[in-house]
mmCIF file of C-alpha atoms in Angstrom:
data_model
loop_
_atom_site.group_PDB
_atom_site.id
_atom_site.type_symbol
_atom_site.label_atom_id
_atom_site.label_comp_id
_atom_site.label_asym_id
_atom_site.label_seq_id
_atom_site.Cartn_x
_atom_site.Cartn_y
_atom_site.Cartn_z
ATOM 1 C CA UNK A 1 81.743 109.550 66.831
ATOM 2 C CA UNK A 2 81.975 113.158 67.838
ATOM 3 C CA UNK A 3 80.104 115.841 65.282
ATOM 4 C CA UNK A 4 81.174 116.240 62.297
ATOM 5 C CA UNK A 5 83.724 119.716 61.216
ATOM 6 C CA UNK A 6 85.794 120.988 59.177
ATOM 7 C CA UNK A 7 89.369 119.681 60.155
ATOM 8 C CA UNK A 8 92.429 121.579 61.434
ATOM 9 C CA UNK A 9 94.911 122.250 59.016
ATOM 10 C CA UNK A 10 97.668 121.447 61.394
ATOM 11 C CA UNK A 11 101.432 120.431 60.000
ATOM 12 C CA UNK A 12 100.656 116.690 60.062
ATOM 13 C CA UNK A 13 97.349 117.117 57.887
ATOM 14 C CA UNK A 14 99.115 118.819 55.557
ATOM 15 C CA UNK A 15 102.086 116.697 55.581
ATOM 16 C CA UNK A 16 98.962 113.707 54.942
ATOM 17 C CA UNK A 17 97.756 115.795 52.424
ATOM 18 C CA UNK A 18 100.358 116.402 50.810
ATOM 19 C CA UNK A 19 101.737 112.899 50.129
ATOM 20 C CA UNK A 20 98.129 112.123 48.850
ATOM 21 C CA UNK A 21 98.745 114.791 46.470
ATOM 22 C CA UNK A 22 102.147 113.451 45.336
ATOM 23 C CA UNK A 23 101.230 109.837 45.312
ATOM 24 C CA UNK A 24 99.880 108.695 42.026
ATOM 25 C CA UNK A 25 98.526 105.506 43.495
ATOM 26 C CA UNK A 26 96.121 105.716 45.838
ATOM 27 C CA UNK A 27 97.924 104.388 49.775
ATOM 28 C CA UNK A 28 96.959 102.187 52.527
ATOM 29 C CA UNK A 29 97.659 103.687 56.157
ATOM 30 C CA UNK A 30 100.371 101.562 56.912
ATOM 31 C CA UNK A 31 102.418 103.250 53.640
ATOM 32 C CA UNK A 32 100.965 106.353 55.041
ATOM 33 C CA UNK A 33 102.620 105.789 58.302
ATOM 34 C CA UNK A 34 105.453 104.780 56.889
ATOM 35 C CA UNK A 35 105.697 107.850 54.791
ATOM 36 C CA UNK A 36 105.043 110.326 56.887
ATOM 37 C CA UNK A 37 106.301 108.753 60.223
ATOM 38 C CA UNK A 38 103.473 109.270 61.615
ATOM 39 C CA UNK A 39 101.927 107.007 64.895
ATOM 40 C CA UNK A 40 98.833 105.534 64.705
ATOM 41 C CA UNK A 41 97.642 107.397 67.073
ATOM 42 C CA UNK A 42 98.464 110.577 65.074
ATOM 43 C CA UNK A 43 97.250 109.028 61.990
ATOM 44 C CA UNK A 44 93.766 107.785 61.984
ATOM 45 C CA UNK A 45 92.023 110.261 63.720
ATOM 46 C CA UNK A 46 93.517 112.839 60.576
ATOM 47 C CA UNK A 47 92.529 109.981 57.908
ATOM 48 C CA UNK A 48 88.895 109.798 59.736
ATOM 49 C CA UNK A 49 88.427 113.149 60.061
ATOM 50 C CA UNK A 50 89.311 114.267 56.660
ATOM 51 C CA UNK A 51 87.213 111.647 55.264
ATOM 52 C CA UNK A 52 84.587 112.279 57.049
ATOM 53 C CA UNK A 53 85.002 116.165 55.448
ATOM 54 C CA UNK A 54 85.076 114.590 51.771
ATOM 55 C CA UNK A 55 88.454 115.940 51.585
ATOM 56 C CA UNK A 56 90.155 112.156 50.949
ATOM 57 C CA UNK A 57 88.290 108.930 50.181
ATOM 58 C CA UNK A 58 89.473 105.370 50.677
ATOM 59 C CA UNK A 59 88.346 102.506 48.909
ATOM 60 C CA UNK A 60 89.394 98.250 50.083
ATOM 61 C CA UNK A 61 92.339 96.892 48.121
ATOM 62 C CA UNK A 62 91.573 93.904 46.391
ATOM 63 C CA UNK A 63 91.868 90.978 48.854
ATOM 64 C CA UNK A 64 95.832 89.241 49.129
ATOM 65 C CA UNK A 65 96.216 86.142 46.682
ATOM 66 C CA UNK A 66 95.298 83.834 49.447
ATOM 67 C CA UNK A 67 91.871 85.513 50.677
ATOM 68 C CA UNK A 68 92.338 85.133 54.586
ATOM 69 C CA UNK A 69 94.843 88.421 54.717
ATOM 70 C CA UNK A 70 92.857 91.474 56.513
ATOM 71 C CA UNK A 71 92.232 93.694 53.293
ATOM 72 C CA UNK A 72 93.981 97.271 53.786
ATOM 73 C CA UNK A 73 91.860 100.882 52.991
ATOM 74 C CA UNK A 74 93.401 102.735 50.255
ATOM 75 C CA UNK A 75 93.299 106.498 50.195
ATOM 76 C CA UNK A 76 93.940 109.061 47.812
ATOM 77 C CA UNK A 77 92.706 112.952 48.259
ATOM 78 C CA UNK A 78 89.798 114.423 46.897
ATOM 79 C CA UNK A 79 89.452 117.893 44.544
ATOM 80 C CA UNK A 80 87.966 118.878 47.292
ATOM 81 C CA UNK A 81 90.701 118.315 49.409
ATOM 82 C CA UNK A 82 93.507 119.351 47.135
ATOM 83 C CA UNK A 83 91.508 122.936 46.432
ATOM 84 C CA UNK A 84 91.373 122.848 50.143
ATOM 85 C CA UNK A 85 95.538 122.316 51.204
ATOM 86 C CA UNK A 86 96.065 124.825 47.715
ATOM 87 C CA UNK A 87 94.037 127.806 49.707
ATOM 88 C CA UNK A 88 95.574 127.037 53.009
ATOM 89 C CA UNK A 89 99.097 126.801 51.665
ATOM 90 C CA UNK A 90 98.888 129.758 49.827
ATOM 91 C CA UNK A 91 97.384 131.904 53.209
ATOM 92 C CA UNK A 92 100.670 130.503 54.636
ATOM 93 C CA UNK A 93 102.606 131.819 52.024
ATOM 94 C CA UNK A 94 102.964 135.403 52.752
ATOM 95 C CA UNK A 95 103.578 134.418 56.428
ATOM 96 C CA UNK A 96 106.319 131.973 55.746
ATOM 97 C CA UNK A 97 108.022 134.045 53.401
ATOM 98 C CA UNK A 98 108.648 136.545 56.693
ATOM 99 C CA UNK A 99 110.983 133.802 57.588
ATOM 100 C CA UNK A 100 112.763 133.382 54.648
ATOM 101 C CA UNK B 1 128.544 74.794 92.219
ATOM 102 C CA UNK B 2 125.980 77.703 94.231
ATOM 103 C CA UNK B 3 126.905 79.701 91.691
ATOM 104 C CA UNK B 4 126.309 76.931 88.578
ATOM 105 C CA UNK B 5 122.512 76.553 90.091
ATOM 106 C CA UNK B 6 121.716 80.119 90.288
ATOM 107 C CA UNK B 7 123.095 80.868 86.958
ATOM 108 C CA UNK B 8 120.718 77.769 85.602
ATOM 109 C CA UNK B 9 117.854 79.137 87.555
ATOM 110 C CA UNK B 10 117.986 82.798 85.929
ATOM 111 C CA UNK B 11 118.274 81.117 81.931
ATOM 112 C CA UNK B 12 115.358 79.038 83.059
ATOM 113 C CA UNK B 13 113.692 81.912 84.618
ATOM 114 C CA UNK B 14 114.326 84.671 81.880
ATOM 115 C CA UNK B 15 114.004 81.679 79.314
ATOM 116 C CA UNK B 16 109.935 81.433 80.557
ATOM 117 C CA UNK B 17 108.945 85.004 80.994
ATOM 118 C CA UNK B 18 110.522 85.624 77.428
ATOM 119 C CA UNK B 19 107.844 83.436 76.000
ATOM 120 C CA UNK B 20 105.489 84.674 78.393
ATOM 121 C CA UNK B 21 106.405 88.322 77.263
ATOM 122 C CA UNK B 22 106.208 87.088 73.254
ATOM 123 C CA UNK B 23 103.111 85.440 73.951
ATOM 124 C CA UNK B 24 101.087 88.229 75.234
ATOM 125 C CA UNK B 25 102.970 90.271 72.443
ATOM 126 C CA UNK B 26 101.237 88.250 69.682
ATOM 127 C CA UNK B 27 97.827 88.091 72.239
ATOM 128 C CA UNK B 28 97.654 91.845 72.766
ATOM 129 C CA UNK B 29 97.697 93.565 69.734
ATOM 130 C CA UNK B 30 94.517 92.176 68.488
ATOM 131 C CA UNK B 31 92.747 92.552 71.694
ATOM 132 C CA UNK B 32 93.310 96.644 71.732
ATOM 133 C CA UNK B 33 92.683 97.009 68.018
ATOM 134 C CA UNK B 34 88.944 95.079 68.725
ATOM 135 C CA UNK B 35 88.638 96.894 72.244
ATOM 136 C CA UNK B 36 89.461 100.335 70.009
ATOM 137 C CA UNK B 37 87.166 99.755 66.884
ATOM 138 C CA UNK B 38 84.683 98.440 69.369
ATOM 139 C CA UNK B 39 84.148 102.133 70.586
ATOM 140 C CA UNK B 40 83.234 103.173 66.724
ATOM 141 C CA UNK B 41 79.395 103.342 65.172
ATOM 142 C CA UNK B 42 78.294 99.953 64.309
ATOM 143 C CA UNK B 43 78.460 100.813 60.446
ATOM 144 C CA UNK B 44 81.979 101.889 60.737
ATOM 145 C CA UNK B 45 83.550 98.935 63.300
ATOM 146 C CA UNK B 46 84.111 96.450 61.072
ATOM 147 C CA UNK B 47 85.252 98.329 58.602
ATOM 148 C CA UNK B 48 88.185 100.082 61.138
ATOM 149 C CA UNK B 49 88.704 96.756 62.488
ATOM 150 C CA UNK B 50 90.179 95.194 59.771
ATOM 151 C CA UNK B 51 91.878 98.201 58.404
ATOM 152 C CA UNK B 52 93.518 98.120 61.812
ATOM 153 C CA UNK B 53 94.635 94.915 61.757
ATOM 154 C CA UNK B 54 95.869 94.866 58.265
ATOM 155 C CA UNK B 55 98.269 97.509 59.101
ATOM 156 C CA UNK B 56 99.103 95.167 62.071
ATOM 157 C CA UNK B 57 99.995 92.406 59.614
ATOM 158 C CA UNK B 58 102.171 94.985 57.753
ATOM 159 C CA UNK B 59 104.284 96.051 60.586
ATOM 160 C CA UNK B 60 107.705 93.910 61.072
ATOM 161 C CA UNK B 61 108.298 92.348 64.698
ATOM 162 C CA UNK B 62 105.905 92.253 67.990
ATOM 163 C CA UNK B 63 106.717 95.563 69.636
ATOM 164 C CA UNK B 64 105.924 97.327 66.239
ATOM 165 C CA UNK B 65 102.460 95.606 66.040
ATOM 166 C CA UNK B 66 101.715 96.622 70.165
ATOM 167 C CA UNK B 67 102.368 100.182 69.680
ATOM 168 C CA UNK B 68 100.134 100.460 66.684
ATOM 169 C CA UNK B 69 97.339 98.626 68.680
ATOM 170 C CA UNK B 70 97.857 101.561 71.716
ATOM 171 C CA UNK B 71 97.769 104.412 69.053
ATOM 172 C CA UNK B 72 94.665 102.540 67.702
ATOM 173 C CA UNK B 73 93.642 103.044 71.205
ATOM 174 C CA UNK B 74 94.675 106.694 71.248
ATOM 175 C CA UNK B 75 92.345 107.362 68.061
ATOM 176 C CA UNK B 76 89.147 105.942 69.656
ATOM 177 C CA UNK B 77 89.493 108.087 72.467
ATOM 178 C CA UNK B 78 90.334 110.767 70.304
ATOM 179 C CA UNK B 79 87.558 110.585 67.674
ATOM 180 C CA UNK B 80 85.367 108.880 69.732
ATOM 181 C CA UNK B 81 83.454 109.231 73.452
ATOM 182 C CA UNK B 82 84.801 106.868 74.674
ATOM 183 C CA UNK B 83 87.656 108.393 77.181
ATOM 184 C CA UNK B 84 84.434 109.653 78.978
ATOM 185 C CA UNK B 85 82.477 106.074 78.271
ATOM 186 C CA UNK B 86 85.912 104.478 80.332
ATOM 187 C CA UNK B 87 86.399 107.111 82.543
ATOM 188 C CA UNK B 88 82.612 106.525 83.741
ATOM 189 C CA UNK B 89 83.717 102.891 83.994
ATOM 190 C CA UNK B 90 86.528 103.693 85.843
ATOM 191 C CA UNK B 91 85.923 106.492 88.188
ATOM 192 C CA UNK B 92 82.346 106.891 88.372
ATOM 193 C CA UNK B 93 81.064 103.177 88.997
ATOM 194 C CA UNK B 94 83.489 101.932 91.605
ATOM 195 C CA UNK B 95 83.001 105.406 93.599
ATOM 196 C CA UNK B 96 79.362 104.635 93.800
ATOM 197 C CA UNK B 97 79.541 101.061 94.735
ATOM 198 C CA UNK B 98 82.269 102.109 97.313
ATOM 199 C CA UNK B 99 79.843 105.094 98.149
ATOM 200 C CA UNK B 100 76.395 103.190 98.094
ATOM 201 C CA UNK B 101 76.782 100.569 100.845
ATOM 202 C CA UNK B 102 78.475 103.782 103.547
ATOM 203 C CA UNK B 103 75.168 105.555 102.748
ATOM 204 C CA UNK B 104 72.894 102.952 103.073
ATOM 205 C CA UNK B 105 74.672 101.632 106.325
ATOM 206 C CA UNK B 106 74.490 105.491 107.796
ATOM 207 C CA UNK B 107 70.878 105.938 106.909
ATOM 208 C CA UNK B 108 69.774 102.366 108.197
ATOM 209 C CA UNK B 109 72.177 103.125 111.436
ATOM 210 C CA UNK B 110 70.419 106.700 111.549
ATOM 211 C CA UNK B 111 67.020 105.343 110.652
ATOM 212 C CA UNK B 112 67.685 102.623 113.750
ATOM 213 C CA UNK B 113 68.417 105.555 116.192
ATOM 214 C CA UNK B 114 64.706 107.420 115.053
ATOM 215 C CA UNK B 115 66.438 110.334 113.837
ATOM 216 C CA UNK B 116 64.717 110.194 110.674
ATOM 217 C CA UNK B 117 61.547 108.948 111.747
ATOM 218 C CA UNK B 118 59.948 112.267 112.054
ATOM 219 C CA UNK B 119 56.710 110.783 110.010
ATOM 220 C CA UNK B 120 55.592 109.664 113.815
ATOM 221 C CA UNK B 121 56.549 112.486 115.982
ATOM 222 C CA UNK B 122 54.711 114.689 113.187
ATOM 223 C CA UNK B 123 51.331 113.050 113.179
ATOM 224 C CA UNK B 124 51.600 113.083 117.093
ATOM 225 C CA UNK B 125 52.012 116.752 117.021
ATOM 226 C CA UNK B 126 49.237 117.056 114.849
ATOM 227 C CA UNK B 127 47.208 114.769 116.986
ATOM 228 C CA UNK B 128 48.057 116.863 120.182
ATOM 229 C CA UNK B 129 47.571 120.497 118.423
ATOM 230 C CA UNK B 130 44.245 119.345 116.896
ATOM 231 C CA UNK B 131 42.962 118.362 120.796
ATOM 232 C CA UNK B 132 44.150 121.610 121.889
ATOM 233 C CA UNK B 133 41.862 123.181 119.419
ATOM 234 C CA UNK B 134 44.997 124.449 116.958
ATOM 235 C CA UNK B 135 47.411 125.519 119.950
ATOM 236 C CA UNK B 136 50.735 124.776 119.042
ATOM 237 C CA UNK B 137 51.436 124.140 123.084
ATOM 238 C CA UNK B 138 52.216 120.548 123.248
ATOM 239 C CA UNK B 139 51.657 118.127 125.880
ATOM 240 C CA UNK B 140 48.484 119.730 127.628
ATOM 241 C CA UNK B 141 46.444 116.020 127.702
ATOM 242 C CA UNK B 142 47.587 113.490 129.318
ATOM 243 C CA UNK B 143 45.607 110.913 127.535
ATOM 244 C CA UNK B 144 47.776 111.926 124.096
ATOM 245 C CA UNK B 145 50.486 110.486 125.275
ATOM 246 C CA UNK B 146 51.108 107.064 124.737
ATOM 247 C CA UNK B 147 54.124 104.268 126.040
ATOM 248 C CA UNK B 148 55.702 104.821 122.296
ATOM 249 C CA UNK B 149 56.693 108.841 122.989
ATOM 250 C CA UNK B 150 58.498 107.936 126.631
ATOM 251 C CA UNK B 151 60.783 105.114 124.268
ATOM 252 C CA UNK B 152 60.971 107.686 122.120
ATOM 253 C CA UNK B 153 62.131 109.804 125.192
ATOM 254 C CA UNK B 154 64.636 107.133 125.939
ATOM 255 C CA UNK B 155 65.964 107.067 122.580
ATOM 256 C CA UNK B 156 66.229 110.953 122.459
ATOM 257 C CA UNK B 157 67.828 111.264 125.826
ATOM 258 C CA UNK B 158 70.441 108.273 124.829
ATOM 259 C CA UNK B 159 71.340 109.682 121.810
ATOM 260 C CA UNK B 160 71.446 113.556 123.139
ATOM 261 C CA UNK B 161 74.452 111.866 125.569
ATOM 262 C CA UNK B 162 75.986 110.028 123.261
ATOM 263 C CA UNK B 163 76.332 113.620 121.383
ATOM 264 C CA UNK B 164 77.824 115.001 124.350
ATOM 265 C CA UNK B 165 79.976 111.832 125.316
ATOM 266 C CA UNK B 166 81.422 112.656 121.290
ATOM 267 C CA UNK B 167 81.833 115.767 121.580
ATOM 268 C CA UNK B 168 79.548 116.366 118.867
ATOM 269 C CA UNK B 169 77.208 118.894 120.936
ATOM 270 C CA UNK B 170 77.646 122.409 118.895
ATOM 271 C CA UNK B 171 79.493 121.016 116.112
ATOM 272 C CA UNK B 172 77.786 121.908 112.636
ATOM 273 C CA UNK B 173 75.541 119.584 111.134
ATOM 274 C CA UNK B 174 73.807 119.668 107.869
ATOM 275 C CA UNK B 175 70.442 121.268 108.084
ATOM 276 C CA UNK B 176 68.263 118.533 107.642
ATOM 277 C CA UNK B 177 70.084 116.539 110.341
ATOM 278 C CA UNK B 178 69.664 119.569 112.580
ATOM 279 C CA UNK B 179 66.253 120.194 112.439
ATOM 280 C CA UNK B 180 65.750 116.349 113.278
ATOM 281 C CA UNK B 181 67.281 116.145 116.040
ATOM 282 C CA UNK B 182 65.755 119.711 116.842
ATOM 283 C CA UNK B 183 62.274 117.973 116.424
ATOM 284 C CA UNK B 184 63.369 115.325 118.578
ATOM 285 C CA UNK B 185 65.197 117.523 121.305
ATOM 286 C CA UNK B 186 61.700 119.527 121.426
ATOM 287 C CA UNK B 187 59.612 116.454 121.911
ATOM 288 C CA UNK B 188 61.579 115.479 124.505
ATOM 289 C CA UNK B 189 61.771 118.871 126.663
ATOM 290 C CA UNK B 190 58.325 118.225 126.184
ATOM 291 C CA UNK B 191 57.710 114.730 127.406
ATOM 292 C CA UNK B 192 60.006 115.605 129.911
ATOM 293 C CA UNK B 193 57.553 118.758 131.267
ATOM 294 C CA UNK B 194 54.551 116.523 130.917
ATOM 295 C CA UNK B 195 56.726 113.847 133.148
ATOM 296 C CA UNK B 196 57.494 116.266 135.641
ATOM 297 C CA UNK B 197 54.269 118.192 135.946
ATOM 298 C CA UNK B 198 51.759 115.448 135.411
#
């Protein structure tokens, strides 16, 4: 993988972020998608990138009730992560309130 | 009845690549998503793999599952290197196989005609210069000259028409190429003053 940095706090990271935040279980990328209708392709690299900043962590679900299923990565967002969207969000604020 | 056998043939026909189609739909999927993690650190493959394809197994219907494998795509070459691993693979590699056999050909057909076989005409001119104690005017002993510098003649004389026949006299060539056949253009003036005043 490319080096590691700090990610860009674009619209869909926050959106990402944000549903962490609300979620009180943690989700699998799939509900992620789902939630945030997001592509794949738009996804992962976020979920990879702010993982790989410690700003969310994922663990592996425990396997289906029959065992053979592929088991799916769970995520939920670090303190890190929601100190992190707080401080952007509230840089915004001032800005977005201009278009109020 | 025409019509009855053409109208069969297109159900049978559509009927066949439908399955085809819905075959490689099922096939696919799981071929990108492997390609994809594939391009991942070997601690973190597996681990993307099967995240990958449990999402897979979550989407509803075929289609669903084949975009999901191309955006699985899309994140390797976005978090990965490998859009410039491919495009090596892709662009890079076939250029130089195309490439590789047109330069060997030219240098074997240029090494045939002796235009880059100045090794030869060197050590002869540093065989002649040394017998004319250091003078750099060639061709002043007879005895230096041997049967292989009047082929060479030949060959310079053939060529130096062929040139001309192409219309290639005073075109531009790349330097090395020029002084080579300069070399050879000079040793032949040369044999061809030791031919006519010998």
């Amino acid at each position: 993988m490319k080096e590691k940095r700090t990610p860009l706090l674009t619209r869909q990271t926050m959106l990402i972020l944000s549903i962490l935040m609300e979620s009180s279980d943690p989700l699998p990328g799939s509900g992620l998608a789902t939630v945030s209708a997001l592509a794949s392709g738009t996804l992962y690299p976020i979920l990879i990138r702010l993982e790989e900043a410690k700003w969310i962590t994922s663990e592996w679900e425990k396997s289906g009730p029959d065992g053979t299923r592929a088991r799916r990565r769970l995520y939920k967002v670090t303190g890190l992560g929601v100190r992190r969207a707080r401080q952007e969000a509230n840089e915004w604020k001032p800005l977005v309130e201009r278009f109020a | 009845m025409r019509k009855a056998l053409l109208a069969l043939l297109i159900a049978v026909t559509s009927k066949v690549l439908t399955d085809e189609a819905k075959e490689w739909m099922l096939w696919l999927p799981g071929k990108l998503i492997r390609w994809a993690s594939k391009q991942f650190r070997d601690d973190y493959r597996a681990r993307i793999e099967e995240e990958w394809l449990a999402h897979s197994e979550d989407l509803p219907g075929n289609f669903g599952k084949v975009l999901h494998a191309l955006g699985c795509v899309a994140t390797a070459f976005k978090v990965t290197d490998a859009l410039s691993r491919t495009a090596l693979v892709i662009i890079v590699v076939p250029i130089v196989e195309i490439e590789a056999p047109v330069v060997v050909g030219v240098f074997l057909l240029v090494e045939a005609m002796g235009l880059f076989d100045v090794g030869e005409e060197r050590r002869r001119s540093n065989r002649l210069r040394r017998a004319a104690g250091g003078l750099t005017v060639l061709g002043l002993k007879e005895l230096e000259l041997t049967k292989s510098d009047y082929h060479r003649y030949t060959q310079v004389k053939s060529l130096a028409e062929g040139l001309r026949g192409m219309g290639l006299i005073g075109q531009v060539m790349d330097s090395s190429t020029r002084r080579a056949v300069k070399r050879w253009m000079n040793v032949a003036e040369q044999i061809g003053f030791l031919k006519r005043n010998l």
